[in-house]
Short mmCIF file of N, CA and C in Angstrom, two decimals:
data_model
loop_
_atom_site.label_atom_id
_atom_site.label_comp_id
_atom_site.label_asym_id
_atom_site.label_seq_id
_atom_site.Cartn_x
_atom_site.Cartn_y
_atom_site.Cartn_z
N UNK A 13 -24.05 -4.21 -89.47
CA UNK A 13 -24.88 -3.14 -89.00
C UNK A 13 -25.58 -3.52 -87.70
N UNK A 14 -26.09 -4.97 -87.37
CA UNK A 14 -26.69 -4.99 -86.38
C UNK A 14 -25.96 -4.88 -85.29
N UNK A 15 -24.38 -5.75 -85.14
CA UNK A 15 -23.42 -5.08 -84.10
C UNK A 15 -22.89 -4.02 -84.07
N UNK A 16 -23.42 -2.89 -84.48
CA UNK A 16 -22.56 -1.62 -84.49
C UNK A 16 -23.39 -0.82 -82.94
N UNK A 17 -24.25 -1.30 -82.34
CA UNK A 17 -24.68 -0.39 -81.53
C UNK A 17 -23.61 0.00 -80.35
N UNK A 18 -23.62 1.22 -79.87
CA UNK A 18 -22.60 1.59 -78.58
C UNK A 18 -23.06 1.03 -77.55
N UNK A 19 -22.16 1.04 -76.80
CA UNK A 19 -22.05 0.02 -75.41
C UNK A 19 -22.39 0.83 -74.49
N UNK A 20 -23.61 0.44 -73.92
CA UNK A 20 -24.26 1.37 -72.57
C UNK A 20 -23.76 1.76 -71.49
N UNK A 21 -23.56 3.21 -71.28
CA UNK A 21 -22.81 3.83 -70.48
C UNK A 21 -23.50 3.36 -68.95
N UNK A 22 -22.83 2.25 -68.12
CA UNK A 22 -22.83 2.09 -67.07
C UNK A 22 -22.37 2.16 -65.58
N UNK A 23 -22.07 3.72 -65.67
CA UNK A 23 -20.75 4.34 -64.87
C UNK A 23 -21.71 3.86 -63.53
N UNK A 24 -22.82 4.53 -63.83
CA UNK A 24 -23.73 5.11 -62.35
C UNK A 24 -24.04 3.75 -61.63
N UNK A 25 -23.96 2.28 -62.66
CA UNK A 25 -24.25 1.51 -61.63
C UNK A 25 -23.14 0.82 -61.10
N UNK A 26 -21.99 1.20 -61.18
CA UNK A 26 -20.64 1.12 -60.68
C UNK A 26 -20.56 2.13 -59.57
N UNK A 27 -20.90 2.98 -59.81
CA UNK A 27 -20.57 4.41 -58.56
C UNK A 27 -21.33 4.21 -57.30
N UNK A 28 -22.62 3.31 -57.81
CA UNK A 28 -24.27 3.11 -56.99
C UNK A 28 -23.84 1.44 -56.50
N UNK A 29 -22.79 0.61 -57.13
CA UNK A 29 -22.16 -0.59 -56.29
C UNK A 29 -21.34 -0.22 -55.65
N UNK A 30 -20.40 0.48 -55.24
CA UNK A 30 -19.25 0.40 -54.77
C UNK A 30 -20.05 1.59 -53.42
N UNK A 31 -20.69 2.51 -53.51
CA UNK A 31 -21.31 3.00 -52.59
C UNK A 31 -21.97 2.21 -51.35
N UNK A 32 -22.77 1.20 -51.90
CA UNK A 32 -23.40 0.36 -51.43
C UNK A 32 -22.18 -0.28 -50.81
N UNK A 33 -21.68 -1.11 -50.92
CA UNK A 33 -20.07 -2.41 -51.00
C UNK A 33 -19.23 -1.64 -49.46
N UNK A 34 -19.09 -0.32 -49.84
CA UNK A 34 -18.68 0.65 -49.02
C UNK A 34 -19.51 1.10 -47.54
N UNK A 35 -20.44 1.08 -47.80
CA UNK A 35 -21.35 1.12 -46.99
C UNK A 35 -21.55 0.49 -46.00
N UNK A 36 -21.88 -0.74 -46.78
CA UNK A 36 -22.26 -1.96 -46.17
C UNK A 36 -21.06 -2.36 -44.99
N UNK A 37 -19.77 -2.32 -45.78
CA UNK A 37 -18.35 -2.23 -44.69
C UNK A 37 -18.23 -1.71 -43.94
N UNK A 38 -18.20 -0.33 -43.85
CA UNK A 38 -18.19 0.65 -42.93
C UNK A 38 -19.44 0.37 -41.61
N UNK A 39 -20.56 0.09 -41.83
CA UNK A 39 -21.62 -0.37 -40.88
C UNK A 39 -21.17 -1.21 -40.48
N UNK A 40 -20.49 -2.72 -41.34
CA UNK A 40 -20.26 -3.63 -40.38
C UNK A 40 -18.98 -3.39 -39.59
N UNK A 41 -17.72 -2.48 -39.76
CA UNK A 41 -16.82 -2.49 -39.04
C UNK A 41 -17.30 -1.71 -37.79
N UNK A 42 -18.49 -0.76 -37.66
CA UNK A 42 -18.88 -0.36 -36.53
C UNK A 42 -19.32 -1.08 -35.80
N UNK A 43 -20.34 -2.13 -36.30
CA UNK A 43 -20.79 -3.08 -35.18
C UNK A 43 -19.92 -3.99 -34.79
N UNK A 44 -18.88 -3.99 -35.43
CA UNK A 44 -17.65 -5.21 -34.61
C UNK A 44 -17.00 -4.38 -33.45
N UNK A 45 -16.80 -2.52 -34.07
CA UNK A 45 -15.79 -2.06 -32.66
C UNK A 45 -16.86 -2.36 -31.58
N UNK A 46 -18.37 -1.98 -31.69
CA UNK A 46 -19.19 -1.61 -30.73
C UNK A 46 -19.08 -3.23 -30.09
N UNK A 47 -19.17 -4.12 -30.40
CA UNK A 47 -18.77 -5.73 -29.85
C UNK A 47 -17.52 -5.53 -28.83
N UNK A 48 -16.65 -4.92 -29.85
CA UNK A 48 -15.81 -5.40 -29.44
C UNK A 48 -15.58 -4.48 -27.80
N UNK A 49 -15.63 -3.29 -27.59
CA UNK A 49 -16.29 -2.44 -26.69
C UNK A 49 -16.63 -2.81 -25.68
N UNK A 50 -18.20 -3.57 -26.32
CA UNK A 50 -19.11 -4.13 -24.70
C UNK A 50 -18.05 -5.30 -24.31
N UNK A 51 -17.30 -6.10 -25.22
CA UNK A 51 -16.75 -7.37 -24.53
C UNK A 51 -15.68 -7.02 -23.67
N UNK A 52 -14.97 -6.27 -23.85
CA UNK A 52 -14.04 -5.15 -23.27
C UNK A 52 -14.75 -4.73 -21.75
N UNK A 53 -15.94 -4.10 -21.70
CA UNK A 53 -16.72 -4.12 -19.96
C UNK A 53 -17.01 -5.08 -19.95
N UNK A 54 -17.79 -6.05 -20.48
CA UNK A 54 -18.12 -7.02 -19.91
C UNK A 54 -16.63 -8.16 -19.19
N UNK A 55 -15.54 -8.10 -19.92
CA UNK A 55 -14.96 -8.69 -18.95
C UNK A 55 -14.19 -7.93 -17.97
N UNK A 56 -14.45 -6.77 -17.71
CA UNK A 56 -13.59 -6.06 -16.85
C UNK A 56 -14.67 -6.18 -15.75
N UNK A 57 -16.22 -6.11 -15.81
CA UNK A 57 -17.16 -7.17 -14.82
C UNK A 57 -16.80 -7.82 -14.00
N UNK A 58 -16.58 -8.98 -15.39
CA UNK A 58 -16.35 -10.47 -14.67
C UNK A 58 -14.59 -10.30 -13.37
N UNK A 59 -14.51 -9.94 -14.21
CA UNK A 59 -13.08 -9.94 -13.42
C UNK A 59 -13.53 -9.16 -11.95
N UNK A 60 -14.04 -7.43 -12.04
CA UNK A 60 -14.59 -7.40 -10.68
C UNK A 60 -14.96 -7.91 -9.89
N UNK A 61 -16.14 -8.50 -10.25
CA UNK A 61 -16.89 -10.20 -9.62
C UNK A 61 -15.88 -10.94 -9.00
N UNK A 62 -15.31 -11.43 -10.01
CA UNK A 62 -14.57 -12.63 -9.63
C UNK A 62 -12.98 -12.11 -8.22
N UNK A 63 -12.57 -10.79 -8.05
CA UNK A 63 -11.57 -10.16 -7.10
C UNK A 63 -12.58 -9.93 -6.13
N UNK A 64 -14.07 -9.93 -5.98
CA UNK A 64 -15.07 -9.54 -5.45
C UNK A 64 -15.13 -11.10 -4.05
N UNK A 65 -14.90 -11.97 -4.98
CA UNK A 65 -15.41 -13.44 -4.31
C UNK A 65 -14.18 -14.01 -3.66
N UNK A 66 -13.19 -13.04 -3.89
CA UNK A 66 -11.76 -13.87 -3.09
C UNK A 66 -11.56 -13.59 -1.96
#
């Protein structure tokens, strides 16, 4: 009798991790394009500069 209790329905903190998990990814793959972006002008800069000094 004492193990007979039902097993606590824990959908929502599965739905409320994977939201989060998801989240969290999606933000960080933005701040890598946005990196990746500025590094993208920044060396098209340097390179100006540098056809600049020849």
């Amino acid at each position: 009798m004492l193990f007979q209790a039902t097993t606590p329905d824990t959908s929502a903190y599965m739905i409320a991790g994977y939201t989060v998990f998801f989240s969290v990814t999606f933000i960080y793959l933005i701040s890598i394009f946005t990196r990746w972006r500025s590094l993208k002008q920044d060396l098209s800069l340097l390179e100006e500069l540098e056809e600049e000094q020849k």
